[in-house]
Short mmCIF file of C-alpha atoms in Angstrom, two decimals:
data_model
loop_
_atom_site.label_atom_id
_atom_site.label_comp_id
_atom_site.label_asym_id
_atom_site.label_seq_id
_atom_site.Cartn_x
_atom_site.Cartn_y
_atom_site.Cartn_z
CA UNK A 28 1.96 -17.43 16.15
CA UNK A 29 -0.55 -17.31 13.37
CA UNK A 30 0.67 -14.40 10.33
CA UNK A 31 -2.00 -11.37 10.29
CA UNK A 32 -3.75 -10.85 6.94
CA UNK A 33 -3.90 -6.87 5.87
CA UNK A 34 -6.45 -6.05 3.85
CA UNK A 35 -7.39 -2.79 1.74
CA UNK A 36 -10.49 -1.44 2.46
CA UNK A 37 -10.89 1.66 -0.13
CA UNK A 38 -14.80 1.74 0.88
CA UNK A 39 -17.32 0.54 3.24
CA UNK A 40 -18.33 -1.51 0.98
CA UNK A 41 -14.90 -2.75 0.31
CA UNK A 42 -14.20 -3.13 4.38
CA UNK A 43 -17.16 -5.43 4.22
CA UNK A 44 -16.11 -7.73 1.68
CA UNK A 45 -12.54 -8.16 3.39
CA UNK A 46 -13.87 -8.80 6.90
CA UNK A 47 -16.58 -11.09 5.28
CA UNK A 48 -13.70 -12.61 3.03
CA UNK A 49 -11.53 -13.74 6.23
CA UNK A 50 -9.23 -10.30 6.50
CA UNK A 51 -7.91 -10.46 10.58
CA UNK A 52 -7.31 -6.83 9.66
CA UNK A 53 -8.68 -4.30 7.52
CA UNK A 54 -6.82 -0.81 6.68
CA UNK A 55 -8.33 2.36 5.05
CA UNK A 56 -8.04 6.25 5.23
CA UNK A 57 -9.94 9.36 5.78
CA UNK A 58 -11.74 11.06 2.21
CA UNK A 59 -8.54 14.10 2.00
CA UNK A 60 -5.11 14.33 1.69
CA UNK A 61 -4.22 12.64 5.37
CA UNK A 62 -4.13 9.24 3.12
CA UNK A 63 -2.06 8.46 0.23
CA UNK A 64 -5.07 6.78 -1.68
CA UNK A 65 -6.57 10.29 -1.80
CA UNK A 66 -8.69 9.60 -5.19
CA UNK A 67 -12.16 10.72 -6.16
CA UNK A 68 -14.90 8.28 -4.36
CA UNK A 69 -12.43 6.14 -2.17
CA UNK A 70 -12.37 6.61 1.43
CA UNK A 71 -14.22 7.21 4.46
CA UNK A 72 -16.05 9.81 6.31
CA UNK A 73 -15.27 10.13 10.16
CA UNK A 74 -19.26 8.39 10.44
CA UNK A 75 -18.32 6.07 8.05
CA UNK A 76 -15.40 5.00 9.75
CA UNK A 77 -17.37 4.29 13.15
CA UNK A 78 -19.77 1.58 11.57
CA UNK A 79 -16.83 0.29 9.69
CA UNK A 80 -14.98 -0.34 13.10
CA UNK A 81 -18.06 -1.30 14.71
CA UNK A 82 -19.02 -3.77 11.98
CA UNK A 83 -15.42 -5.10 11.95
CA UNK A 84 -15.05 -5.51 15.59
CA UNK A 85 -18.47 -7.84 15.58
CA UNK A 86 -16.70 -10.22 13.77
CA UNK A 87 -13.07 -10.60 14.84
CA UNK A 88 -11.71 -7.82 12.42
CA UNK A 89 -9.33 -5.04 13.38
CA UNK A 90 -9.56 -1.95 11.84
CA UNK A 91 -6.00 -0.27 10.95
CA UNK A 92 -6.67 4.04 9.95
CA UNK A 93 -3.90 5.30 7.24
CA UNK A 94 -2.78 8.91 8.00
CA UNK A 95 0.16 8.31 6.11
CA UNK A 96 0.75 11.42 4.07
CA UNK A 97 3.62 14.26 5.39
CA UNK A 98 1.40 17.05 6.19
CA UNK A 99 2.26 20.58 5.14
CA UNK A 100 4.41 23.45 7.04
CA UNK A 101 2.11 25.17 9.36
CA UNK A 102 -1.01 23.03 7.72
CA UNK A 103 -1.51 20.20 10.15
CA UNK A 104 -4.84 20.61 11.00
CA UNK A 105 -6.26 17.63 8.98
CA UNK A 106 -3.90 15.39 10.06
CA UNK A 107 -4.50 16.29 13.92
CA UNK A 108 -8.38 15.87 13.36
CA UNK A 109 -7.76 12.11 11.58
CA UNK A 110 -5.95 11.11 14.63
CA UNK A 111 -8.72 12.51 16.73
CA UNK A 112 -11.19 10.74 14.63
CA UNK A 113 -9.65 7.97 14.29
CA UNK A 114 -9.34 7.20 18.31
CA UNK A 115 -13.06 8.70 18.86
CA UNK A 116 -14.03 5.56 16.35
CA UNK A 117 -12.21 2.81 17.91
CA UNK A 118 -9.18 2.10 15.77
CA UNK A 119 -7.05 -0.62 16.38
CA UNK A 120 -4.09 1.64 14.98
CA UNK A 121 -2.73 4.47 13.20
CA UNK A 122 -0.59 4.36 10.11
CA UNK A 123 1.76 7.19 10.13
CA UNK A 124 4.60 8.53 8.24
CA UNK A 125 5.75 12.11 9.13
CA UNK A 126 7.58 12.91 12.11
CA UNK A 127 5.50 15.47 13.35
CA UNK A 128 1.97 14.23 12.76
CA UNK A 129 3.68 10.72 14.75
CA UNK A 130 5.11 13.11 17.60
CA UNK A 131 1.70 14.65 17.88
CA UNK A 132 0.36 11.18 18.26
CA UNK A 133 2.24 10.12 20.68
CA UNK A 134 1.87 12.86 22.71
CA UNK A 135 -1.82 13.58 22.34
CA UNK A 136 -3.20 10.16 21.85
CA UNK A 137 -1.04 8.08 24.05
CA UNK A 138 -3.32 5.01 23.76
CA UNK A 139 -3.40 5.13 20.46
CA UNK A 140 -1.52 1.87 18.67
CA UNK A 141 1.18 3.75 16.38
CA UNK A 142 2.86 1.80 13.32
CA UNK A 143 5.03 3.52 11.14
CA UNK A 144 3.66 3.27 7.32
CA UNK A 145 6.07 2.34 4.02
CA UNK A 146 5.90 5.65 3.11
CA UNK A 147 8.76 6.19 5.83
CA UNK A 148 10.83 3.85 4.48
CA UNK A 149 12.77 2.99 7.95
CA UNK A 150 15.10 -0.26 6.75
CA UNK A 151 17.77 -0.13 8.82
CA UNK A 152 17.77 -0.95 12.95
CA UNK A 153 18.68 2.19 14.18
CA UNK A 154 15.96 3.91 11.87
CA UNK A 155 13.41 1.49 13.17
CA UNK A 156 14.86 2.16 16.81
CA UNK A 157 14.86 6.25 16.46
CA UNK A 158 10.87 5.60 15.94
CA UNK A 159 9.87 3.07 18.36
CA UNK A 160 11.75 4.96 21.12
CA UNK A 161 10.87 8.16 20.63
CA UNK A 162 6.66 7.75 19.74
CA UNK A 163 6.61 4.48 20.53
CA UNK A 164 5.78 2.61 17.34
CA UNK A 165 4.90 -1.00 17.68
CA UNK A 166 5.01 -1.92 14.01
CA UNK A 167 6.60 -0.53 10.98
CA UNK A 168 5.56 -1.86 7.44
CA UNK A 169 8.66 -2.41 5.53
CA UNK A 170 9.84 -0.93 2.78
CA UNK A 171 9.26 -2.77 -0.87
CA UNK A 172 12.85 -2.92 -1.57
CA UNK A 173 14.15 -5.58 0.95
CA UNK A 174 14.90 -9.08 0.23
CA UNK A 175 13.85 -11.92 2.73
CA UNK A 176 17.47 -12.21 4.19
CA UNK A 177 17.55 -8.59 4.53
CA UNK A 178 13.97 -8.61 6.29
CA UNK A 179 15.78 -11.76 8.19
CA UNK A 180 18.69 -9.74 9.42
CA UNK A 181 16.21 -6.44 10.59
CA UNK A 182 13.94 -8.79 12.49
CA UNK A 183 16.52 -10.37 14.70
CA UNK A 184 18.04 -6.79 15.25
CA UNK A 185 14.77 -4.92 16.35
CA UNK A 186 11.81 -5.40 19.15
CA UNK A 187 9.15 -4.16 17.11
CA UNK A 188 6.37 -6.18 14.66
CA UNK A 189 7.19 -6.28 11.24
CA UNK A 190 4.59 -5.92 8.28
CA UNK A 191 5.15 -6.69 4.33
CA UNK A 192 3.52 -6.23 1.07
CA UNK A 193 2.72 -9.65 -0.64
CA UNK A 194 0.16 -8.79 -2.88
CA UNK A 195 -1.00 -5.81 -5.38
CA UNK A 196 0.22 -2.58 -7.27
CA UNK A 197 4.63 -2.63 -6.97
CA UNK A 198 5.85 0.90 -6.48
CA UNK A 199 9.35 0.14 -7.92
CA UNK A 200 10.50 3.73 -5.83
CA UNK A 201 11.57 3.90 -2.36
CA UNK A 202 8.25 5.17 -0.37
CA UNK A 203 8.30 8.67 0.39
CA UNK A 204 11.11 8.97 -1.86
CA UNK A 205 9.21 9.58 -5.15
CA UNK A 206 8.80 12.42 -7.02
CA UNK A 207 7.80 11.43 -10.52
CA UNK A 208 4.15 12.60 -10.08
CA UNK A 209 4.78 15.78 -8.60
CA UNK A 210 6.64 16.43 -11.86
CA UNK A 211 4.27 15.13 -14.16
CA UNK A 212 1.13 16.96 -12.49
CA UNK A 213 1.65 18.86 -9.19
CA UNK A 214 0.66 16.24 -7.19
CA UNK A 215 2.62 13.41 -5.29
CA UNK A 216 1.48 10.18 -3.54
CA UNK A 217 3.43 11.67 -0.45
CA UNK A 218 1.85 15.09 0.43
CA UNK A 219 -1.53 15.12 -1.47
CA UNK A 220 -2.25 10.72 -1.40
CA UNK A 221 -2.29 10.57 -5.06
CA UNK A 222 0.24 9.68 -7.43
CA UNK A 223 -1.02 10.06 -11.38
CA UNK A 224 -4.16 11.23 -10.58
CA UNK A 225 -7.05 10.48 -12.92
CA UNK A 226 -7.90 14.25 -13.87
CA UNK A 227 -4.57 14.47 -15.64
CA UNK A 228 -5.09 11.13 -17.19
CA UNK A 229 -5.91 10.93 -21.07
CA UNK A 230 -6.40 8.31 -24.00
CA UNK A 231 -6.17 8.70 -27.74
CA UNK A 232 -6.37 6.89 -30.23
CA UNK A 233 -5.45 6.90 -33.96
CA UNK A 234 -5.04 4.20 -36.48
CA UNK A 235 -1.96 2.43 -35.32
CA UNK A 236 -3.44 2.44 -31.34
CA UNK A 237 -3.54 3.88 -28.34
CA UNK A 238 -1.76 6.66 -26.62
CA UNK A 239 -1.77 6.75 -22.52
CA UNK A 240 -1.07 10.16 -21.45
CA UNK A 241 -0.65 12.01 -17.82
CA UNK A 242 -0.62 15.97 -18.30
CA UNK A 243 0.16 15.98 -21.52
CA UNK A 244 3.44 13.56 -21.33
CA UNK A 245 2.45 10.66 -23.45
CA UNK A 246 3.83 7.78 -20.43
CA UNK A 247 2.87 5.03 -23.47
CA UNK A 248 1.69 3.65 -26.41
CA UNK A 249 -0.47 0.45 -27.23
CA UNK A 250 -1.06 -1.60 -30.72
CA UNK A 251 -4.62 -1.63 -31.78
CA UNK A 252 -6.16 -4.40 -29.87
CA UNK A 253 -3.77 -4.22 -26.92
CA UNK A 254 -5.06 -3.56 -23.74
CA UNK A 255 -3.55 -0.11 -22.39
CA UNK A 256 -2.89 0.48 -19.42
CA UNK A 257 -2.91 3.45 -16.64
CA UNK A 258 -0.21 5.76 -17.49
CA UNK A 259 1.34 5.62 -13.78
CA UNK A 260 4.62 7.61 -14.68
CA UNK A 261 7.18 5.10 -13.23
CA UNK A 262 5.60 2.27 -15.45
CA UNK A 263 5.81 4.00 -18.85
CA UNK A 264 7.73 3.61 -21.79
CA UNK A 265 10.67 6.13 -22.38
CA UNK A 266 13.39 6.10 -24.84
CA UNK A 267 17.06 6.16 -23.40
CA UNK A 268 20.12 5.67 -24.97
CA UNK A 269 18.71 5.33 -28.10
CA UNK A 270 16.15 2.07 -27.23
CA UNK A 271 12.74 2.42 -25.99
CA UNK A 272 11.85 0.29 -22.85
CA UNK A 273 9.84 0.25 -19.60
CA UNK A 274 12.50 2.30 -18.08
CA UNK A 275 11.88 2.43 -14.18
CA UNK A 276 9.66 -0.85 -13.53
CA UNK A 277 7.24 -3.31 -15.94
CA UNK A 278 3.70 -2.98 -15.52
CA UNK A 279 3.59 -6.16 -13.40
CA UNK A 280 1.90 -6.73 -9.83
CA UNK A 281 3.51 -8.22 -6.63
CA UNK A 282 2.53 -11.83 -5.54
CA UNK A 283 5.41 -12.71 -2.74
CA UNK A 284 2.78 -15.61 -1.84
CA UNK A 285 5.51 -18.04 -3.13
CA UNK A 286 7.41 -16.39 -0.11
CA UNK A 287 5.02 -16.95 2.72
CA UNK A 288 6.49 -19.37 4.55
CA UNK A 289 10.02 -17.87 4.43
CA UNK A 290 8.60 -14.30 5.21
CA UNK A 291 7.23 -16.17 8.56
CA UNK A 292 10.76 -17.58 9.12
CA UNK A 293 11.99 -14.27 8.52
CA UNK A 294 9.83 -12.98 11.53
CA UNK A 295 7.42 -10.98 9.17
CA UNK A 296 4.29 -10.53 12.01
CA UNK A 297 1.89 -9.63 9.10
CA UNK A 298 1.03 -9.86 5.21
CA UNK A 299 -0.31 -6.99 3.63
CA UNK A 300 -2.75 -6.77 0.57
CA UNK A 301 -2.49 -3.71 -1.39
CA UNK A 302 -5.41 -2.46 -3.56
CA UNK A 303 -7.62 0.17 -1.66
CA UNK A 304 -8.76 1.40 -5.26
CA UNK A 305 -9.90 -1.73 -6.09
CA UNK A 306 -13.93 -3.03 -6.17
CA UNK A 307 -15.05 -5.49 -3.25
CA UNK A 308 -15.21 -8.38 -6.11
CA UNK A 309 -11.73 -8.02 -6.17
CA UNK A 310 -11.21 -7.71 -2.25
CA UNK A 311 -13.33 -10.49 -1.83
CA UNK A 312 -11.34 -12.52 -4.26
CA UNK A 313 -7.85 -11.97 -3.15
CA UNK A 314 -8.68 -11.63 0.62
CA UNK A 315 -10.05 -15.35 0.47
CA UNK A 316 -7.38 -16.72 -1.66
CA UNK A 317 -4.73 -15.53 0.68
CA UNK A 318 -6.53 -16.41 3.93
CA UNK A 319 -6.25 -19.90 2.67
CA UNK A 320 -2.88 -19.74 1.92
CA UNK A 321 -1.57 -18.64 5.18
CA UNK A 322 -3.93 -20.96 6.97
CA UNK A 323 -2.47 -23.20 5.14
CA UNK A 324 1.57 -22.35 5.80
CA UNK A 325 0.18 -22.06 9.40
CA UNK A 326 -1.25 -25.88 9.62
CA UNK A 327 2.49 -26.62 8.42
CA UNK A 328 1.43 -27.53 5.08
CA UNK A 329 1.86 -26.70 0.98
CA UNK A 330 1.27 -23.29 -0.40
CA UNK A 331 -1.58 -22.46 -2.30
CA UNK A 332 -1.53 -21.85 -6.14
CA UNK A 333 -2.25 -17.98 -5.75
CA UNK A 334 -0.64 -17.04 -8.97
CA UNK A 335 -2.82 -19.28 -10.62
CA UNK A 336 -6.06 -18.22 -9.16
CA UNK A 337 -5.30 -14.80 -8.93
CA UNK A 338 -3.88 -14.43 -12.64
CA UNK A 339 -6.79 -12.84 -13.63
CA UNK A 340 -6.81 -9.63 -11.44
CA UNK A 341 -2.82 -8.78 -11.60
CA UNK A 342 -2.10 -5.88 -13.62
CA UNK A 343 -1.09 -6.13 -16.89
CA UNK A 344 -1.43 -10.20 -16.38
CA UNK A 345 2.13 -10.36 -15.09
CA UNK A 346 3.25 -11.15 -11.55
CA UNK A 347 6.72 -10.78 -10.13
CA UNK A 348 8.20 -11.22 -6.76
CA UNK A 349 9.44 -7.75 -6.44
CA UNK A 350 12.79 -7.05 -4.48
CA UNK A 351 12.28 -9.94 -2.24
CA UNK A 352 14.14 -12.06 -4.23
CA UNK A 353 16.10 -9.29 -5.66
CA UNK A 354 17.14 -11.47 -9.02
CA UNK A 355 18.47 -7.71 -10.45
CA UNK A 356 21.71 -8.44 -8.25
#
């Protein structure tokens, strides 16, 4: 069976480009907080979302709706009116993430194809098992801190598809775990879709560089010249124990396309692109370079030099391979 490519679609413009590029799948989210890319002009409107679908479908695409966010005590109305919208425009499937948003799913949108997003962070079999059973997920997205044996072992212990990150921005946190943002700014990546938002973002600069800063907390500093960066809290430099040092994760991007072939053998069903606040030149870019790569890994033969054509568009110009290989141990 042939691996599914999942591409980020932060725009129409953007789900053009991927379908057009070779995606077999294309995910995106509503314009509010019911997605966890929740920035200023991303996302869709429910209209926007039918000629997306309908423009997908016509050539092959599926269209996968993020309503991944954990909605708010006795504030669920969004959420229930994405998954209404989302099944009045013809998704494929739902992304989902909080418990009652999925029970409300399952019971009000039977037919609609549930997988549980990383934001749940379900890595163990009975996790996985607790969802599938109860709302009847059919595919969870797995959590960026596996390696491929651990993936390995999960696969052969669970009846449901199996997704995984192998491109794009690294959140070095458990999903739905983090609360760095909220800290920094009020607003989290898992109940408002946004983590460092931009309106809190800040540069300065004086004669020996730049200074990055997110509400005030400078998150970094640059060397005239250098190229700085987006202060995303978890990628900053902090002094501890008397040395300062990227203290939670480098400001590096994941390319696991070394790993195709043994994310297959590992029973991955699909490889996910992340990037849905990134321009359709980039879409366009990555989508095709990967579609060749799995094509290739498909026709049983050599992977593709991704790193190498993709250096230019990782961030920072450094790529790592994440937890999958898990080197750290």
């Amino acid at each position: 069976m042939s691996l599914e490519l999942v591409c980020p679609a932060g725009t129409p413009a953007a789900l053009r480009a991927a379908v057009e590029a070779g995606a077999h799948s294309v995910y995106c989210g509503f314009r509010d907080e019911t997605n966890a890319r929740n920035f200023p002009g991303l996302n869709f409107s429910p209209d926007e979302l039918v000629e997306g679908i309908r423009f997908a479908h016509a050539h092959g695409a599926k269209v996968l709706v993020a309503i991944n966010t954990f909605a708010k005590a006795g504030a669920m109305d969004a959420w229930k009116a994405a998954l209404a919208n989302a099944e009045k425009a013809g998704a494929d499937a739902v992304i989902l993430a909080d418990l009652a948003v999925l029970d409300h799913a399952a019971t009000h949108h039977p037919d609609l194809r549930l997988h549980l997003s990383v934001q749940a962070a379900a890595a163990t079999p009975e996790a996985i098992a607790f969802y599938a059973d109860t709302f009847g997920v059919k595919r969870v997205v797995m959590p960026r801190v596996l390696s491929v044996e651990e993936i390995a072992k999960l696969n052969a212990a669970i009846d449901v598809e199996t997704e995984a990150f192998v491109f794009g921005g690294l959140c070095p946190m458990t999903e739905g775990r983090c609360s760095l943002s909220s800290y920094a700014t009020g607003k989290s990546p898992n109940l408002t879709g946004v983590c460092s938002p931009p309106e809190h973002v800040a540069y300065s600069e004086d004669r020996n560089g730049t200074a990055t800063r997110l509400n005030g907390f400078t998150i970094d500093r640059f060397g005239a010249g250098e190229q700085a960066g987006y202060p995303t809290l978890c990628k900053g430099r902090f002094m501890a124990g008397g040395k300062t040092s990227y203290l939670f994760e480098d400001p590096v991007s994941l390319n696991a396309a070394s790993l195709i072939a043994a994310l297959a053998k590992a029973g991955i069903t699909a490889l996910k692109i992340e990037g849905r606040q990134r321009g359709k030149g980039y879409v366009t870019e990555v989508v095709r370079t990967f579609r060749a790569a799995v094509e290739a890994i498909d026709a049983g033969g050599t992977e593709v030099e991704v790193g190498r054509l993709l250096a230019g568009l990782v961030e920072g110009g450094r790529q790592t391979s994440g937890a999958y290989k898990k080197a750290w141990r």
